[in-house]
Coordinates of C-alpha atoms in Angstrom, one line a residue:
Chain A
M173 CA 82.8 126.4 122.3
S174 CA 82.9 128.7 119.3
D175 CA 81.2 132.1 119.2
K176 CA 77.9 132.5 117.4
P177 CA 78.8 132.8 113.8
E178 CA 77.6 135.4 111.3
I179 CA 75.1 133.7 109.0
S180 CA 75.3 134.7 105.3
I181 CA 72.2 135.3 103.2
A182 CA 72.6 132.0 101.5
G183 CA 72.9 130.3 104.9
R184 CA 69.6 132.0 106.0
R185 CA 67.9 130.8 102.9
F186 CA 69.2 127.2 103.5
I187 CA 67.9 127.3 107.0
A188 CA 64.5 128.6 105.9
A189 CA 64.2 125.9 103.3
L190 CA 65.3 123.2 105.8
L191 CA 62.7 124.4 108.4
L192 CA 60.0 124.3 105.7
I193 CA 60.9 120.7 104.7
C194 CA 61.0 119.6 108.3
A195 CA 57.6 121.1 108.9
G196 CA 56.4 119.3 105.8
L197 CA 57.8 116.0 107.1
L198 CA 56.0 116.5 110.4
V199 CA 52.7 117.0 108.6
A200 CA 53.4 113.9 106.5
E201 CA 53.7 111.9 109.6
F202 CA 50.0 112.2 110.2
I203 CA 49.0 111.4 106.6
I204 CA 51.4 108.5 105.7
H205 CA 51.3 105.3 107.7
R206 CA 54.8 104.1 108.8
H207 CA 55.0 100.3 109.1
A208 CA 56.7 99.6 112.4
Y209 CA 58.6 96.5 113.5
F210 CA 58.9 97.7 117.1
A211 CA 56.5 99.4 119.5
L212 CA 58.8 102.3 120.1
E213 CA 59.1 102.9 116.3
A214 CA 55.4 103.3 116.1
T215 CA 55.4 106.3 118.4
P216 CA 54.4 109.4 116.5
L217 CA 57.5 111.4 115.3
F218 CA 59.9 108.7 116.5
F219 CA 62.4 109.2 113.7
A220 CA 62.3 113.0 113.8
L221 CA 63.0 113.1 117.5
F222 CA 65.5 110.3 117.3
G223 CA 67.4 112.1 114.5
F224 CA 67.6 115.3 116.4
V225 CA 68.5 113.8 119.7
A226 CA 71.0 111.3 118.3
F227 CA 72.8 114.1 116.5
C228 CA 73.1 116.1 119.7
I229 CA 74.3 113.0 121.6
V230 CA 76.9 112.3 119.0
V231 CA 78.3 115.8 119.1
G232 CA 78.0 116.0 122.9
G233 CA 79.7 112.6 123.2
G234 CA 82.5 113.9 121.0
V235 CA 83.0 116.9 123.3
L236 CA 83.3 114.6 126.3
L237 CA 85.6 112.2 124.4
R238 CA 87.9 115.1 123.6
K239 CA 88.7 115.5 127.3
L240 CA 89.8 111.8 127.3
V241 CA 91.7 111.3 124.0
M242 CA 92.8 114.8 122.7
R243 CA 96.5 115.4 122.7
A244 CA 98.9 117.9 121.1
P245 CA 99.2 117.5 117.3
D246 CA 102.9 116.4 117.7
Y247 CA 102.0 113.9 120.5
F248 CA 103.6 110.9 118.7
D249 CA 106.3 112.8 116.9
G250 CA 109.1 112.2 119.5
D251 CA 108.5 108.4 119.4
D252 CA 111.2 106.2 117.8
D253 CA 109.0 104.4 115.3
A254 CA 110.2 100.8 115.1
Chain B
M154 CA 100.9 76.6 81.4
L155 CA 101.2 80.4 80.8
D156 CA 97.5 80.7 79.8
A157 CA 96.5 78.7 82.9
I158 CA 98.4 81.3 85.0
F159 CA 96.7 84.2 83.2
A160 CA 93.3 82.5 83.7
I161 CA 93.6 83.1 87.4
P162 CA 91.5 86.3 88.0
G163 CA 93.6 89.2 89.0
M164 CA 96.9 87.5 87.9
M165 CA 96.8 89.6 84.7
L166 CA 96.9 92.7 86.9
I167 CA 99.6 91.4 89.2
L168 CA 101.9 90.3 86.4
G169 CA 100.9 93.2 84.2
A170 CA 102.0 95.5 86.9
L171 CA 105.6 94.4 86.4
V172 CA 105.7 96.1 83.0
V173 CA 104.3 99.4 84.4
P174 CA 107.6 101.0 85.5
L175 CA 109.1 100.4 82.0
L176 CA 106.3 102.3 80.2
P177 CA 106.3 106.1 79.5
P178 CA 103.7 108.0 81.5
F179 CA 101.3 108.6 78.6
V180 CA 101.2 104.9 77.6
R181 CA 101.2 103.7 81.2
N182 CA 97.8 104.9 82.2
Y183 CA 96.0 103.7 79.1
Y184 CA 97.8 100.3 79.4
M185 CA 96.6 99.9 82.9
L186 CA 93.0 100.9 82.0
A187 CA 93.0 98.5 79.1
L188 CA 94.4 95.7 81.3
I189 CA 91.7 96.4 84.0
A190 CA 89.0 96.4 81.4
F191 CA 90.1 93.2 79.9
S192 CA 90.6 91.5 83.3
G193 CA 87.1 92.7 84.3
W194 CA 85.6 91.3 81.1
T195 CA 87.2 87.8 81.6
V196 CA 86.3 87.8 85.3
W197 CA 82.7 88.7 84.4
Q198 CA 82.4 85.4 82.5
I199 CA 83.2 83.2 85.5
A200 CA 80.2 81.4 86.8
P201 CA 79.9 80.1 90.4
G202 CA 81.7 76.8 90.8
L203 CA 85.1 75.2 90.9
H204 CA 87.4 76.2 88.0
M205 CA 91.1 75.5 88.6
T206 CA 92.8 73.1 91.1
A207 CA 96.4 72.2 91.5
N208 CA 98.3 69.6 93.5
L209 CA 101.4 70.7 95.3
A210 CA 103.4 68.1 97.2
G211 CA 100.2 66.2 98.0
I212 CA 98.2 69.2 99.0
D213 CA 95.1 70.0 96.9
L214 CA 95.0 73.7 96.1
I215 CA 91.9 75.4 94.7
L216 CA 93.3 78.3 92.7
V217 CA 90.0 79.5 91.2
R218 CA 86.5 79.0 92.4
A219 CA 83.6 81.4 92.5
E220 CA 80.8 81.7 95.0
A221 CA 77.4 83.5 94.6
I222 CA 78.9 86.7 96.2
T223 CA 82.2 86.6 94.3
K224 CA 80.9 88.4 91.2
P225 CA 79.6 91.7 92.8
F226 CA 82.9 92.0 94.7
A227 CA 85.1 91.3 91.7
L228 CA 83.1 93.8 89.6
V229 CA 83.4 96.6 92.1
F230 CA 87.1 95.9 92.7
H231 CA 87.6 96.4 89.0
I232 CA 85.6 99.6 89.0
A233 CA 87.6 100.9 91.9
A234 CA 90.9 99.9 90.2
A235 CA 89.9 101.8 87.1
L236 CA 88.8 104.9 89.0
N237 CA 92.2 104.8 90.9
V238 CA 94.1 104.9 87.6
I239 CA 92.1 107.8 86.2
Y240 CA 92.3 109.7 89.5
A241 CA 96.2 109.4 89.5
M242 CA 96.7 110.3 85.8
H243 CA 98.1 113.7 86.6
E244 CA 101.0 112.3 88.5
D245 CA 104.0 110.3 87.3
V246 CA 104.9 108.0 90.1
K247 CA 105.9 104.6 88.9
I248 CA 106.1 103.0 92.3
T249 CA 102.5 103.8 93.3
A250 CA 101.1 103.0 89.9
T251 CA 102.8 99.6 89.9
A252 CA 101.9 98.8 93.5
G253 CA 98.4 100.0 93.1
L254 CA 97.7 97.8 90.1
A255 CA 99.4 94.7 91.7
Y256 CA 97.4 95.4 95.0
A257 CA 94.1 95.4 93.1
G258 CA 95.2 92.3 91.3
A259 CA 96.1 90.5 94.5
A260 CA 92.7 91.5 96.1
I261 CA 90.8 90.2 93.1
A262 CA 92.8 86.9 93.0
A263 CA 92.1 86.5 96.7
L264 CA 88.3 86.7 96.0
F265 CA 88.7 83.6 93.9
A266 CA 91.0 81.6 96.2
G267 CA 89.3 78.4 97.2
D268 CA 91.7 77.3 100.0
F269 CA 93.5 79.0 102.8
L270 CA 97.0 78.5 101.5
T271 CA 96.2 80.2 98.2
L272 CA 94.4 82.9 100.1
F273 CA 97.4 83.3 102.4
I274 CA 99.7 84.1 99.4
Y275 CA 97.3 86.8 98.1
W276 CA 96.5 88.0 101.6
E277 CA 100.2 88.8 102.2
L278 CA 100.6 90.1 98.7
T279 CA 97.9 92.8 99.3
A280 CA 100.0 93.8 102.4
F281 CA 103.3 94.0 100.7
T282 CA 102.0 95.9 97.6
S283 CA 99.8 98.3 99.5
V284 CA 102.4 99.4 102.0
F285 CA 104.1 101.3 99.2
L286 CA 101.0 103.5 98.9
V287 CA 101.4 104.5 102.6
L288 CA 105.2 105.0 102.1
A289 CA 104.4 107.3 99.2
G290 CA 103.1 109.8 101.7
N291 CA 106.8 110.5 101.8
T292 CA 106.9 112.0 105.3
A293 CA 108.5 110.8 108.6
R294 CA 105.0 110.1 109.8
S295 CA 104.0 108.0 106.8
M296 CA 107.2 106.0 107.2
G297 CA 106.3 105.1 110.8
A298 CA 102.7 104.5 109.9
A299 CA 103.7 102.2 107.0
M300 CA 105.8 100.1 109.3
R301 CA 103.0 99.7 111.8
Y302 CA 100.6 99.0 108.9
L303 CA 102.8 96.3 107.6
L304 CA 103.2 94.8 111.0
M305 CA 99.5 94.4 111.5
Q306 CA 98.8 93.2 108.0
V307 CA 101.6 90.6 108.1
A308 CA 100.4 89.6 111.6
S309 CA 97.0 89.0 110.1
G310 CA 98.5 86.8 107.5
V311 CA 100.6 84.8 109.9
I312 CA 97.5 84.2 112.1
L313 CA 95.6 83.1 109.0
L314 CA 98.3 80.6 108.2
A315 CA 98.2 79.3 111.7
G316 CA 94.5 78.8 111.4
A317 CA 95.0 77.0 108.1
V318 CA 97.5 74.6 109.6
L319 CA 95.3 73.9 112.6
L320 CA 92.4 73.2 110.2
W321 CA 94.6 70.8 108.3
R322 CA 95.7 69.1 111.5
D323 CA 92.0 68.6 112.4
G324 CA 91.6 66.8 109.1
A325 CA 89.4 69.5 107.7
G326 CA 91.7 70.3 104.8
F327 CA 92.5 73.8 103.6
A328 CA 89.3 74.6 101.7
I329 CA 87.6 77.9 102.5
T330 CA 84.2 77.1 103.8
A331 CA 81.9 77.8 106.7
L332 CA 84.0 77.5 109.9
D333 CA 83.2 77.0 113.6
A334 CA 84.7 80.0 115.4
T335 CA 84.8 78.1 118.7
T336 CA 87.6 75.8 117.5
P337 CA 91.2 77.1 117.7
A338 CA 91.4 76.9 113.9
G339 CA 88.2 78.8 113.3
F340 CA 89.1 81.4 115.9
C341 CA 92.5 82.0 114.3
V342 CA 90.9 82.6 110.9
L343 CA 88.3 84.9 112.5
L344 CA 91.0 86.9 114.2
A345 CA 93.0 87.2 111.0
F346 CA 89.9 88.5 109.2
G347 CA 89.1 90.7 112.1
I348 CA 92.4 92.5 111.9
K349 CA 91.9 93.4 108.3
A350 CA 88.2 94.2 108.8
A351 CA 89.2 96.6 111.6
F352 CA 87.2 95.0 114.4
P353 CA 87.1 97.1 117.6
F354 CA 90.6 97.3 119.2
L355 CA 92.1 95.8 116.0
N356 CA 91.2 99.0 114.1
G357 CA 94.1 101.3 115.0
W358 CA 96.1 100.6 111.8
L359 CA 93.3 101.8 109.6
Q360 CA 93.0 105.3 111.0
D361 CA 96.8 105.4 111.5
A362 CA 98.0 104.5 108.0
Y363 CA 95.3 105.4 105.5
P364 CA 95.4 109.2 106.1
E365 CA 99.2 109.2 106.0
A366 CA 99.4 107.9 102.4
S367 CA 99.8 110.0 99.3
V368 CA 96.8 111.9 97.8
T369 CA 96.2 109.1 95.4
G370 CA 97.4 106.3 97.7
T371 CA 94.6 106.8 100.3
V372 CA 92.0 106.4 97.6
V373 CA 93.5 103.1 96.4
L374 CA 93.8 101.8 100.0
S375 CA 90.2 102.6 100.8
A376 CA 88.8 100.1 98.4
F377 CA 90.3 96.6 98.8
T378 CA 91.8 95.3 102.0
T379 CA 88.9 95.8 104.4
K380 CA 86.2 94.7 101.9
L381 CA 88.2 91.6 101.0
S382 CA 88.1 90.7 104.7
I383 CA 84.3 91.4 104.8
Y384 CA 83.9 89.1 101.8
M385 CA 85.9 86.3 103.6
L386 CA 83.9 86.8 106.8
A387 CA 80.7 86.4 104.8
L388 CA 82.0 83.1 103.3
C389 CA 83.3 81.6 106.6
F390 CA 81.2 83.1 109.4
A391 CA 77.7 84.0 108.1
G392 CA 75.2 83.7 110.9
L393 CA 77.8 83.9 113.7
T394 CA 75.7 85.8 116.2
P395 CA 78.4 87.5 118.2
L396 CA 79.4 89.3 115.0
I397 CA 76.1 91.3 115.2
W398 CA 77.4 92.9 118.4
V399 CA 80.9 93.3 117.2
G400 CA 79.5 95.1 114.1
A401 CA 77.1 97.2 116.2
V402 CA 80.1 98.4 118.3
M403 CA 82.0 99.1 115.1
T404 CA 79.2 101.3 113.8
L405 CA 79.1 103.3 117.1
F406 CA 82.5 104.1 118.4
P407 CA 84.1 105.6 115.3
V408 CA 81.2 108.1 115.2
F409 CA 82.4 109.9 118.3
F410 CA 86.0 109.9 117.2
A411 CA 85.1 111.3 113.8
V412 CA 83.4 114.3 115.5
I413 CA 86.6 115.5 117.1
E414 CA 89.2 114.4 114.5
N415 CA 90.6 117.4 112.6
D416 CA 92.2 115.7 109.7
L417 CA 89.4 115.2 107.2
R418 CA 91.0 112.1 105.6
R419 CA 91.2 110.6 109.1
V420 CA 87.6 111.4 109.6
L421 CA 86.9 109.4 106.5
A422 CA 89.0 106.5 107.9
F423 CA 86.8 106.5 111.0
S424 CA 83.8 106.6 108.8
L425 CA 85.1 103.7 106.8
N426 CA 85.3 101.7 110.0
N427 CA 81.7 102.6 110.9
Q428 CA 80.5 101.4 107.4
L429 CA 82.3 98.1 107.9
G430 CA 80.3 97.7 111.1
F431 CA 77.1 97.7 109.1
M432 CA 78.5 95.0 106.9
V433 CA 79.6 92.9 109.9
V434 CA 76.2 93.2 111.5
G435 CA 74.7 91.8 108.2
I436 CA 77.1 88.9 108.3
G437 CA 76.2 88.2 111.9
V438 CA 72.5 88.2 111.2
G439 CA 73.2 85.9 108.3
T440 CA 69.7 85.8 106.8
E441 CA 69.2 86.2 103.0
L442 CA 68.1 89.8 103.5
A443 CA 71.1 90.5 105.8
L444 CA 73.7 89.0 103.5
N445 CA 72.2 90.8 100.5
G446 CA 72.5 93.9 102.6
T447 CA 76.2 93.3 103.3
V448 CA 77.2 92.6 99.7
A449 CA 75.1 95.5 98.3
H450 CA 76.5 97.8 101.0
A451 CA 80.1 96.8 100.3
F452 CA 79.5 97.5 96.6
A453 CA 77.9 100.9 97.0
H454 CA 80.3 101.8 99.9
I455 CA 83.5 101.2 97.9
I456 CA 82.3 103.7 95.3
Y457 CA 81.0 106.5 97.6
K458 CA 83.9 106.1 100.0
S459 CA 86.3 106.3 97.2
L460 CA 84.5 109.4 95.9
L461 CA 84.8 111.0 99.4
F462 CA 88.5 110.2 99.7
M463 CA 89.0 111.5 96.1
S464 CA 87.3 114.8 96.9
M465 CA 89.4 115.3 100.1
G466 CA 92.5 114.2 98.1
A467 CA 91.8 116.9 95.6
V468 CA 91.4 119.5 98.4
L469 CA 94.7 118.3 99.9
F470 CA 96.4 118.3 96.4
R471 CA 95.3 121.9 95.8
T472 CA 95.6 123.5 99.2
G473 CA 98.3 121.4 100.8
T474 CA 96.1 120.5 103.8
A475 CA 93.2 118.3 104.8
K476 CA 92.8 119.8 108.2
A477 CA 89.3 121.1 109.0
S478 CA 90.9 123.8 111.2
E479 CA 92.7 125.2 108.2
L480 CA 90.0 124.7 105.5
G481 CA 86.8 126.4 104.5
G482 CA 85.0 128.3 101.8
L483 CA 86.5 126.2 99.0
W484 CA 83.2 125.9 97.0
K485 CA 84.0 129.1 95.2
Q486 CA 87.4 127.8 93.9
M487 CA 86.5 124.2 93.6
P488 CA 82.8 124.1 92.8
L489 CA 82.8 120.7 90.9
T490 CA 84.8 119.0 93.6
A491 CA 82.3 120.4 96.1
I492 CA 79.3 119.0 94.2
F493 CA 80.9 115.6 93.8
C494 CA 81.8 115.6 97.5
I495 CA 78.2 116.4 98.5
I496 CA 77.0 113.6 96.3
G497 CA 79.3 111.2 98.1
A498 CA 78.2 112.7 101.4
V499 CA 74.4 112.2 100.8
S500 CA 75.1 108.7 99.4
I501 CA 77.0 107.6 102.5
S502 CA 74.3 109.2 104.7
S503 CA 71.7 107.1 102.8
F504 CA 69.5 109.9 101.6
P505 CA 66.7 108.4 99.3
L506 CA 67.7 108.4 95.6
F507 CA 71.4 107.8 96.5
S508 CA 73.3 104.5 96.7
G509 CA 73.6 104.2 100.5
F510 CA 69.8 104.2 100.9
V511 CA 69.1 101.3 98.7
T512 CA 71.9 99.2 100.2
K513 CA 72.1 100.1 103.9
S514 CA 68.3 99.8 104.3
L515 CA 68.6 96.1 103.6
T516 CA 70.9 95.5 106.6
I517 CA 68.9 97.7 109.0
G518 CA 65.7 96.1 107.7
A519 CA 67.2 92.6 108.4
T520 CA 67.9 93.5 112.1
A521 CA 64.4 94.8 112.5
K522 CA 62.9 91.7 110.9
E523 CA 64.8 89.4 113.1
G524 CA 63.8 91.4 116.2
Y525 CA 67.3 92.7 117.3
F526 CA 65.8 95.8 118.9
L527 CA 69.0 97.2 120.5
V528 CA 71.1 96.5 117.4
W529 CA 68.5 98.2 115.3
M530 CA 68.6 101.2 117.6
A531 CA 72.4 101.2 117.4
L532 CA 72.3 101.2 113.6
I533 CA 69.9 104.1 113.2
F534 CA 71.8 106.0 115.9
A535 CA 75.0 105.3 113.9
S536 CA 73.2 106.5 110.8
A537 CA 72.7 109.9 112.4
G538 CA 76.4 109.7 113.3
V539 CA 77.4 109.0 109.7
L540 CA 75.3 112.0 108.7
E541 CA 77.2 114.1 111.2
H542 CA 80.8 113.3 110.2
S543 CA 80.6 112.2 106.5
G544 CA 77.4 113.9 105.5
I545 CA 77.9 117.3 107.1
K546 CA 81.3 117.7 108.6
I547 CA 83.4 116.8 105.5
P548 CA 81.6 119.0 103.0
Y549 CA 80.9 121.8 105.5
F550 CA 84.4 122.3 106.9
A551 CA 86.1 121.9 103.5
F552 CA 83.8 123.9 101.2
F553 CA 81.7 126.1 103.4
G554 CA 82.1 127.2 107.0
H555 CA 84.8 129.8 107.6
D556 CA 86.0 131.2 104.3
R557 CA 89.8 131.0 104.3
K558 CA 90.1 132.9 101.0
F559 CA 92.2 130.2 99.2
K560 CA 93.7 131.2 95.9
V561 CA 93.6 127.7 94.3
K562 CA 92.4 126.2 91.1
E563 CA 89.7 123.5 90.6
A564 CA 91.0 119.9 90.8
P565 CA 92.8 118.6 87.7
L566 CA 90.6 117.3 84.9
N567 CA 91.5 113.6 85.5
M568 CA 90.5 113.9 89.1
L569 CA 87.2 115.5 88.1
I570 CA 86.5 112.7 85.6
A571 CA 87.2 110.0 88.3
M572 CA 85.0 111.8 90.8
G573 CA 82.3 112.4 88.2
I574 CA 82.1 108.7 87.3
A575 CA 81.9 107.7 90.9
A576 CA 79.3 110.4 91.6
A577 CA 77.2 109.2 88.6
L578 CA 77.4 105.6 89.9
C579 CA 76.2 106.7 93.3
V580 CA 73.1 108.4 91.7
I581 CA 72.4 105.6 89.2
I582 CA 72.6 102.9 91.9
G583 CA 70.4 105.1 94.1
I584 CA 67.7 105.5 91.5
F585 CA 68.0 102.2 89.6
P586 CA 69.1 99.6 92.2
Q587 CA 67.8 96.7 90.2
P588 CA 71.0 95.8 88.2
L589 CA 72.9 95.8 91.6
Y590 CA 70.1 93.7 93.2
A591 CA 70.3 91.2 90.3
L592 CA 74.0 90.6 91.2
L593 CA 73.2 89.8 94.9
P594 CA 73.3 86.2 96.1
Y595 CA 69.6 86.1 96.9
E596 CA 66.5 87.6 95.4
V597 CA 65.7 91.0 96.9
K598 CA 62.1 90.9 98.3
Y599 CA 62.5 94.0 100.6
D600 CA 60.8 97.1 99.4
V601 CA 63.2 100.0 100.2
W602 CA 60.8 102.5 98.5
E603 CA 57.9 101.7 100.9
T604 CA 56.5 105.2 101.6
G605 CA 56.6 104.9 105.3
H606 CA 60.2 103.8 105.2
V607 CA 61.2 106.7 103.0
L608 CA 59.4 109.1 105.3
G609 CA 61.1 107.7 108.4
E610 CA 64.5 108.0 106.8
L611 CA 63.9 111.5 105.7
Q612 CA 62.7 112.5 109.1
L613 CA 65.8 110.9 110.8
L614 CA 68.2 112.6 108.4
L615 CA 66.7 116.1 108.1
F616 CA 66.0 116.5 111.7
A617 CA 69.6 115.5 112.4
V618 CA 70.6 118.3 109.9
L619 CA 68.3 120.6 111.8
A620 CA 70.2 119.7 115.0
F621 CA 73.4 120.6 113.3
V622 CA 72.0 124.0 112.2
F623 CA 70.7 124.5 115.7
L624 CA 74.1 123.7 117.3
I625 CA 76.0 126.0 114.8
V626 CA 73.6 128.9 115.2
R627 CA 73.7 128.7 118.9
G628 CA 77.5 128.5 118.9
L629 CA 77.4 125.1 120.6
Y630 CA 79.1 123.1 117.9
P631 CA 82.7 122.3 119.0
P632 CA 85.4 124.1 117.1
E633 CA 87.9 122.2 115.0
I634 CA 91.2 122.0 116.9
D635 CA 94.5 120.8 115.4
S636 CA 95.3 117.8 117.6
T637 CA 96.1 114.2 117.9
V638 CA 93.1 112.0 118.7
L639 CA 94.3 108.9 120.6
N640 CA 93.0 105.7 119.1
T641 CA 93.6 102.0 119.7
D642 CA 96.9 102.2 117.9
W643 CA 98.1 104.0 121.0
L644 CA 98.3 100.5 122.6
L645 CA 100.9 99.5 120.0
R646 CA 102.7 102.9 119.8
R647 CA 102.8 103.9 123.5
A648 CA 101.6 101.3 126.0
L649 CA 103.4 98.3 124.6
P650 CA 106.8 99.9 124.2
R651 CA 106.5 101.3 127.7
V652 CA 105.6 97.9 129.1
V653 CA 108.4 96.3 127.2
K654 CA 110.8 98.9 128.4
G655 CA 109.5 98.5 132.0
L656 CA 110.1 94.7 131.7
A657 CA 113.4 95.2 130.0
M658 CA 115.0 97.0 132.9
P659 CA 115.1 94.1 135.3
V660 CA 115.9 91.8 132.4
L661 CA 118.9 93.9 131.4
A662 CA 120.1 94.1 135.1
L663 CA 119.8 90.3 135.2
W664 CA 121.5 90.0 131.9
F665 CA 124.6 92.0 132.8
G666 CA 124.7 90.3 136.2
A667 CA 124.6 87.0 134.4
V668 CA 127.3 88.0 132.0
A669 CA 129.6 89.1 134.8
W670 CA 129.0 85.9 136.6
A671 CA 129.6 83.9 133.4
Q672 CA 132.9 85.7 132.7
K673 CA 134.1 84.8 136.1
T674 CA 133.0 81.2 135.8
I675 CA 134.5 80.8 132.4
L676 CA 137.8 82.2 133.6
T677 CA 137.7 79.8 136.5
I678 CA 136.9 76.9 134.2
F679 CA 139.8 77.9 131.9
R680 CA 142.1 78.0 135.0
I681 CA 140.9 74.6 136.2
S682 CA 141.1 73.0 132.7
E683 CA 144.6 74.4 132.2
E684 CA 145.5 72.8 135.5
T685 CA 143.7 69.5 134.9
S686 CA 144.6 69.1 131.1
R687 CA 148.2 68.8 132.0
Q688 CA 147.2 65.8 134.2
S689 CA 144.2 64.0 132.6
G690 CA 142.3 66.2 130.1
L691 CA 139.1 65.9 132.2
V692 CA 137.4 69.2 131.3
S693 CA 139.2 70.2 128.2
G694 CA 136.9 68.4 125.7
I695 CA 134.8 70.0 122.9
A696 CA 131.7 71.9 124.0
S697 CA 128.3 71.1 122.5
T698 CA 127.6 73.1 119.3
G699 CA 123.8 72.9 120.1
A700 CA 124.3 74.8 123.3
A701 CA 126.4 77.4 121.4
A702 CA 123.7 77.9 118.8
G703 CA 121.1 78.3 121.6
I704 CA 123.2 81.0 123.3
F705 CA 123.6 82.7 120.0
L706 CA 119.9 82.7 119.3
A707 CA 119.1 84.0 122.7
V708 CA 121.5 86.9 122.2
F709 CA 120.1 87.6 118.8
A710 CA 116.5 87.6 120.0
L711 CA 117.4 90.1 122.8
M712 CA 119.1 92.3 120.2
L713 CA 116.0 92.2 118.1
L714 CA 113.8 93.1 121.0
A715 CA 116.1 95.9 121.9
R716 CA 116.0 97.3 118.4
L717 CA 112.2 97.1 118.2
F718 CA 111.3 98.7 121.5
M719 CA 114.1 100.9 122.7

């Protein structure tokens, strides 16, 4: 894991804007009706939660996969390529 | 006769490519652009139906026929071919210019092939022309990757031919039509398409070869082969339910590999595989909405994927590396490339107002409509994954992240123009999808702009971005590490040679034992024949030439195996 990075002023502004938009999307959830095909999809905030959790699973899955398939950069270099 | 040959779509580019090496660099590029424009204009006129047949030794060949989905593919192949020429204008490499044009021509001609024999010719031609683009990487690695690439591509062609012959034996003829995948013939054809469409476990060549090609070569490669295969799958196997699951797996597994891959062009190759998955799901579902989704997605995808490869190519061209662990902070030096890359990134992530949204929504909508709950979940999960690797990782690690203080210039003007056109197309399709929808095989009745759908999409994507920010700020995002990520090509590169070597040891022992025994026996026979010939000539006749040829072949086959695997 990398250390906590220094966040630039531009980065802080980006994060502030993102938080604002996300808050707006949460509010919109209770104003706009989402047409749902599946029962689970109709759960309030389904897509917001799914997006956040899925992203974390993708990254977490990658970290686990690294243990299985990561090798040195020159792993194949000694092979006689036929 | 000659005008008949030129009337075959794409043939103009294949034959026109032969002149390319003779032209001076300045003329060459404009010649190729003019040729592509003219070819595009003639192909645009072709209405669906049968247009040219030939009879060769009693076999009916369908040289030109168009289906409802042919036009959008042919159009976007021409757009890609033109962008490729513009993107490569700064360089003077005859071999890739020639190969690239012929490759595009072969892919276009293949779209219009009406029988499997004609398709086979173009299928192999795309392999033999495109391999030069991998070779143009001009490194020891690209050399090896090119050979493995060619092996897989040619294997696909041979399997396709086997399928064609089996079809013919079954009395079905060679015509390209809907096939039954449970027959040996249908399965062979499916397998051949599956290799080039990078199905799970058949995908290794894609991530192996594409990132090893030259800066411009990778961009050319990204457009044609895999989408030609998607097109053929749609023609022959629409509605084949297992493809839904194959496609779903294709959308999922590359996502995890892309997280940990360090070479950003290889990340894009994994991403390409994931995008093909969405298209394969659409083919498997097979409804009007789903097939519209596949065709529209292929169209938009060729452009934004090309844009992303172009932007990473520009980075590689200027800095000499495409590794995330060595890049960062380039937005200051290459602001336009950064903007174009971000447009490609938000397009592939399917943000509303960009091309991915108006196309991918059709496929995902089709799975929901048909009640494939798990597949639908897989596709929106994969959408969050696309956002991770193509939407965020690519632009973030190249242009932002850790500032490496590069002293480089912005990309060359021609690269910027090519990226600018592609970026403009991503935005135009995203805002005005109607012209693209009009090209699709069926009327589009699905409303992608339904407020609730837009809201759901924005929530999914922006909360995924929020998750990224959260992981970065908390120091939980895994660092980029220079490494090799094992993929299914490991089976071909490591497992198979080892197995063959393992098997070869006892075989060799047996071989040398047999040789020693044979020498002894032959000497004995000579001795006996010498003795007997003086008396009756019993054993001194002439040996069978057939047996001699057999022995020769066996020895030759062994030598070949030894060369390949030892």
